[in-house]
XYZ file of C-alpha atoms in Angstrom:
395
model
C 0.000 0.000 0.000
C 1.199 3.562 -0.568
C 2.570 5.485 2.364
C -0.011 7.513 4.305
C 0.083 11.282 4.316
C 1.886 12.976 7.177
C -1.333 14.113 8.842
C -2.997 10.719 8.512
C 0.000 8.927 9.989
C 0.328 11.532 12.722
C -3.275 11.134 13.856
C -3.009 7.342 13.717
C 0.025 7.402 15.995
C -1.651 10.017 18.205
C -4.456 7.499 18.735
C -1.914 5.185 20.399
C -0.725 7.928 22.766
C -4.317 8.831 23.595
C -5.060 5.135 24.138
C -2.285 4.746 26.699
C -3.312 7.851 28.633
C -6.975 6.806 28.566
C -6.264 3.232 29.698
C -3.987 4.300 32.546
C -6.311 7.070 33.674
C -9.282 4.703 33.647
C -8.023 2.096 36.085
C -6.105 4.518 38.310
C -9.232 6.665 38.694
C -11.041 3.630 40.149
C -8.393 2.775 42.722
C -10.734 3.800 45.580
C -13.365 1.346 44.319
C -10.774 -1.415 43.861
C -9.449 -0.668 47.348
C -12.922 -1.073 48.830
C -13.823 -4.199 46.856
C -10.582 -6.013 47.684
C -10.425 -4.591 51.257
C -6.949 -3.135 50.766
C -4.910 -0.927 53.046
C -2.841 2.058 51.952
C 0.295 -0.075 51.787
C -1.371 -2.609 49.503
C -2.572 0.166 47.192
C 1.005 1.400 47.062
C 2.134 -2.111 46.126
C -0.370 -2.149 43.254
C 1.087 1.058 41.840
C 4.610 -0.202 42.418
C 3.804 -3.479 40.626
C 2.667 -1.563 37.542
C 5.834 0.518 37.460
C 8.051 -2.463 38.202
C 6.475 -4.423 35.352
C 7.114 -1.543 32.948
C 10.691 -1.025 34.164
C 11.558 -4.732 33.996
C 10.052 -5.240 30.543
C 12.792 -3.584 28.500
C 14.718 -6.772 27.494
C 11.448 -8.304 26.246
C 10.439 -5.064 24.544
C 13.707 -4.842 22.630
C 13.302 -8.389 21.306
C 9.627 -7.939 20.401
C 10.282 -4.639 18.657
C 12.907 -6.234 16.414
C 10.768 -9.298 15.661
C 7.320 -7.740 15.303
C 8.116 -4.155 14.370
C 6.672 -1.184 16.198
C 3.386 -1.266 14.270
C 2.408 -4.831 15.153
C 3.785 -4.544 18.681
C 1.683 -1.451 19.336
C -1.512 -3.195 18.211
C -0.789 -6.369 20.207
C 0.063 -4.308 23.298
C -3.159 -2.321 22.962
C -5.232 -5.516 22.901
C -3.388 -6.799 25.981
C -4.129 -3.564 27.841
C -7.850 -3.871 27.100
C -7.720 -7.458 28.396
C -5.971 -6.288 31.574
C -8.671 -3.673 32.108
C -11.314 -6.395 31.808
C -9.423 -8.536 34.331
C -9.180 -5.670 36.827
C -12.941 -5.198 36.611
C -13.611 -8.657 38.086
C -10.394 -9.767 39.821
C -11.438 -11.264 43.210
C -8.236 -11.237 45.282
C -5.262 -8.987 45.966
C -2.606 -11.433 44.615
C -4.497 -11.716 41.328
C -4.837 -7.936 41.220
C -1.057 -7.648 41.675
C -0.546 -10.085 38.807
C -2.945 -8.171 36.557
C -1.342 -4.822 37.337
C 2.148 -6.231 36.760
C 0.972 -7.518 33.368
C -0.420 -4.049 32.724
C 3.044 -2.606 33.391
C 4.684 -4.977 30.915
C 2.112 -4.123 28.232
C 2.529 -0.421 28.983
C 6.286 -0.812 28.520
C 5.729 -2.471 25.146
C 3.237 0.123 23.909
C 5.323 3.006 25.223
C 8.354 1.928 23.205
C 6.322 0.966 20.124
C 4.369 4.206 19.882
C 7.464 6.358 20.461
C 9.271 4.348 17.776
C 6.346 5.130 15.461
C 6.595 8.817 16.342
C 10.340 8.893 15.727
C 9.885 7.080 12.403
C 7.249 9.646 11.400
C 9.615 12.539 12.088
C 12.502 10.880 10.273
C 10.500 9.854 7.219
C 8.736 13.160 6.642
C 11.450 15.399 8.125
C 8.865 17.192 10.260
C 8.525 17.450 14.020
C 5.517 15.863 15.715
C 6.621 14.080 18.891
C 5.678 16.822 21.363
C 2.138 17.008 19.997
C 1.898 13.225 20.182
C 2.830 13.360 23.864
C 0.177 16.050 24.344
C -2.465 13.557 23.216
C -1.380 11.263 26.069
C -2.365 14.065 28.450
C -5.618 14.444 26.549
C -6.289 10.732 27.067
C -5.783 11.127 30.819
C -8.237 14.024 30.840
C -10.805 12.063 28.821
C -10.521 9.134 31.234
C -11.135 11.417 34.196
C -14.201 12.942 32.542
C -15.599 9.523 31.629
C -15.054 8.279 35.179
C -16.881 11.293 36.558
C -19.769 10.770 34.165
C -20.125 7.028 34.685
C -19.890 7.178 38.469
C -22.823 9.620 38.562
C -24.921 6.884 36.955
C -23.492 3.748 38.550
C -20.768 2.720 40.965
C -20.156 -0.539 39.068
C -16.527 -0.939 38.065
C -17.335 -3.695 35.507
C -19.874 -1.393 33.815
C -17.383 1.477 33.742
C -14.542 -0.672 32.399
C -16.837 -2.200 29.767
C -17.639 1.251 28.385
C -13.985 2.298 28.613
C -12.810 -0.914 26.936
C -15.197 -0.420 24.025
C -13.926 3.145 23.524
C -10.329 1.965 23.812
C -10.809 -0.619 21.057
C -12.006 2.119 18.720
C -8.724 4.043 18.944
C -6.291 1.463 17.474
C -9.007 0.269 15.098
C -9.421 3.779 13.719
C -5.694 4.409 13.453
C -4.488 0.980 12.337
C -4.347 1.689 8.610
C -2.279 4.838 9.093
C 0.469 3.310 11.238
C 3.899 3.096 9.649
C 5.762 -0.012 8.569
C 9.473 0.622 8.794
C 12.744 -1.109 9.614
C 14.118 -0.592 13.103
C 17.693 0.771 12.986
C 20.358 -1.592 14.242
C 22.690 -0.288 16.943
C 26.338 0.042 15.890
C 28.656 -2.760 16.932
C 32.288 -3.522 16.368
C 33.778 -6.520 14.513
C 33.281 -9.825 16.244
C 31.024 -8.458 18.956
C 28.001 -10.489 19.941
C 25.034 -8.176 19.680
C 23.222 -9.830 22.574
C 26.160 -9.228 24.875
C 26.789 -5.639 23.799
C 26.697 -3.052 26.560
C 24.763 0.190 26.115
C 26.728 2.940 24.418
C 27.793 6.064 26.272
C 25.263 8.064 24.272
C 22.471 5.685 25.317
C 23.416 6.005 28.980
C 23.411 9.803 28.687
C 19.950 9.709 27.125
C 18.784 7.347 29.846
C 20.136 9.710 32.503
C 18.320 12.665 30.927
C 15.114 10.631 30.699
C 15.323 9.439 34.321
C 15.904 12.897 35.784
C 13.425 14.415 33.349
C 10.682 12.079 34.553
C 11.624 12.813 38.175
C 11.136 16.511 37.412
C 7.883 15.951 35.559
C 6.329 13.351 37.830
C 7.322 14.801 41.207
C 4.989 17.748 40.738
C 1.967 15.427 40.685
C 3.091 13.711 43.879
C 4.320 16.597 46.003
C 3.039 19.954 44.709
C -0.255 19.872 46.622
C 1.431 18.847 49.868
C 4.085 21.542 49.468
C 1.474 24.250 48.910
C -0.565 23.080 51.889
C 2.142 22.342 54.478
C 4.951 24.751 53.551
C 3.306 27.670 51.750
C 0.175 27.373 53.944
C -2.184 27.693 50.985
C -5.883 27.108 51.573
C -7.523 23.769 50.856
C -9.059 25.206 47.683
C -5.768 26.640 46.390
C -3.402 23.726 47.166
C -4.657 21.465 44.321
C -3.972 24.243 41.820
C -0.314 23.235 41.793
C -1.076 20.116 39.763
C -3.474 22.054 37.542
C -0.901 24.763 36.768
C 1.793 22.235 35.882
C -0.578 20.119 33.767
C -2.038 23.028 31.809
C 1.357 24.598 31.122
C 2.780 21.256 30.032
C -0.119 20.559 27.689
C 0.064 24.016 26.112
C 3.853 23.819 25.778
C 3.707 20.400 24.122
C 1.229 21.705 21.581
C 3.787 24.386 20.634
C 7.068 22.582 21.273
C 7.356 20.980 17.822
C 7.597 24.458 16.288
C 10.366 25.306 18.734
C 12.164 22.091 17.806
C 11.910 22.891 14.102
C 13.245 26.395 14.647
C 16.036 25.770 17.172
C 16.624 22.008 17.284
C 16.037 19.415 20.009
C 19.230 20.055 21.980
C 18.694 23.789 22.546
C 15.009 23.231 23.390
C 15.852 20.598 26.023
C 18.716 22.623 27.501
C 16.717 25.847 27.678
C 13.545 24.145 28.902
C 15.174 22.188 31.706
C 17.124 25.309 32.745
C 13.860 27.264 32.944
C 12.340 24.487 35.073
C 15.344 24.394 37.422
C 15.701 28.168 37.806
C 11.967 28.862 38.077
C 11.393 26.231 40.774
C 14.534 27.198 42.707
C 13.540 30.862 42.786
C 10.001 29.923 43.855
C 11.330 27.831 46.741
C 13.525 30.721 47.868
C 10.787 33.346 47.554
C 7.945 31.455 49.196
C 4.322 32.557 48.968
C 1.439 31.185 46.931
C 1.879 33.282 43.789
C 5.675 32.769 43.426
C 5.199 29.044 44.049
C 2.521 28.703 41.386
C 4.703 30.675 38.957
C 7.602 28.351 39.722
C 5.405 25.323 39.136
C 4.316 26.861 35.825
C 8.003 27.112 34.852
C 8.373 23.387 35.533
C 5.418 22.547 33.291
C 6.698 24.842 30.551
C 10.324 23.753 30.760
C 9.875 19.995 31.202
C 7.272 19.604 28.456
C 9.659 18.870 25.581
C 12.296 16.874 27.458
C 10.841 13.368 27.187
C 9.598 13.733 23.561
C 13.035 14.923 22.409
C 14.916 12.212 24.311
C 12.626 9.527 22.874
C 13.412 10.770 19.350
C 17.151 10.725 20.052
C 16.987 7.220 21.559
C 14.947 5.829 18.659
C 17.730 6.857 16.301
C 20.046 4.434 18.121
C 17.812 1.389 17.657
C 15.147 -0.534 19.551
C 17.519 -1.657 22.311
C 18.459 1.939 23.139
C 14.842 3.062 23.009
C 13.720 0.254 25.329
C 16.488 0.959 27.846
C 15.859 4.712 27.847
C 12.112 4.123 28.317
C 12.834 1.777 31.238
C 15.107 4.368 32.860
C 12.321 6.899 32.500
C 9.966 4.559 34.336
C 12.626 4.062 37.003
C 12.760 7.833 37.448
C 8.998 7.931 37.953
C 9.278 5.178 40.575
C 12.340 6.445 42.403
C 11.552 10.163 42.262
C 8.708 10.336 44.826
C 10.608 8.083 47.229
C 13.793 10.159 46.867
C 11.944 13.399 47.554
C 10.201 11.818 50.542
C 13.515 10.611 51.952
C 15.116 14.060 51.623
C 12.005 15.730 53.048
C 11.956 13.345 56.000
C 15.632 13.885 56.754
C 15.564 17.683 56.268
C 12.470 19.540 55.037
C 9.963 19.406 52.205
C 11.490 22.596 50.795
C 14.826 20.814 50.350
C 12.942 17.797 49.055
C 11.420 19.956 46.339
C 14.908 21.351 45.801
C 15.917 17.911 44.539
C 13.369 18.394 41.747
C 15.123 21.609 40.707
C 18.457 19.757 40.929
C 17.074 16.994 38.694
C 16.095 19.558 36.059
C 19.599 21.041 36.274
C 21.121 17.589 35.713
C 19.013 17.273 32.558
C 20.426 20.600 31.363
C 24.018 19.484 31.927
C 23.438 16.054 30.385
C 21.781 17.568 27.328
C 25.057 19.231 26.333
C 26.594 15.770 25.735
C 23.730 13.975 23.983
C 24.109 13.597 20.184
C 20.875 15.271 19.110
C 19.476 15.050 15.598
C 19.639 18.201 13.490
C 16.717 20.538 13.017
C 13.965 19.110 10.845
C 12.918 21.218 7.863
C 9.198 21.655 7.342
C 9.220 19.333 4.357
C 6.096 17.978 2.727
C 5.521 15.074 0.439
C 5.548 11.307 0.835
C 8.834 9.526 1.556
C 9.932 6.592 -0.483
C 10.170 3.151 1.092
C 7.541 3.763 3.762
C 4.151 2.102 3.760
C 1.034 1.896 5.844
C -0.212 -1.339 7.283
């Protein structure tokens, strides 16, 4: 079949990003109901979330193999079907051990889809020589929002988790079905290796480790705001109960708006300068907010984090995809590790010193991204080229 147009392929891949956000937002939004049904304590709920992250982090060897054997297009579709099946299992799972198993399987499938859809996005940019990854990541946020709205709507009608997940599963199936024909079929790039080296035994390159470091600290910066911003506003800044949740809202809105614009910045200045400038803005803005104190300076600092961190993960995913499926899988796993380790690290620092210094580690993480970004081999700026590339087909 002829290659799809840029816009058709872009929206097909965006459906995968939206799918992942919608699926994750759906089951996480019903954690209170799952907690009640399975009679779980707070520690057991924490284990459920940890099992999901651990499954995603541990999946990268499997993901690398599956990406090479199936290709990102087929892997994304298979992963999507598995995630719908996991959602169905969570709707009826009767015991905590089985719930742990289902959530761990969810993490593995998330790891597969995460790598596959980012590989699709990187292939889209390379084939058409146009930036799109930041907008694709914005649709993940849109999927989270849609899941929250659906949950709110369904729970006003019924408290049944199976009914909710049935509706959500049907909507989820529509996304890959609608985008399937526009997904790209391409060859995954092989990582460089020297003469006589066994590819399976090859260690990650220095460039891959740098990208993994940037991804890990970037996800710490991005994810920590969801975990700690409300508590910081309430306990340290002494914001009112109605104002404290605005921290998450400010970060989320700024990040969504920045991701919708970030591809133009990437085209104009290149990925490296955008990541370096953005992470520097996040580090400086948050640091100044922590020093100044007060509700308004804090919210402005949080806005700087949302603005500055928005393009970090999309750009690093593009850079990693250029080094092959193994590099992309490892970098994605390190990003998941950052999401897991970040809240615990901040809590440890806050417990030993203060929450202000704990939040200071978030600013330090953004600064590390800035320094690391100077050493990463970024791709050149993409011209706003049109047309259909040769050698690329739709499924």
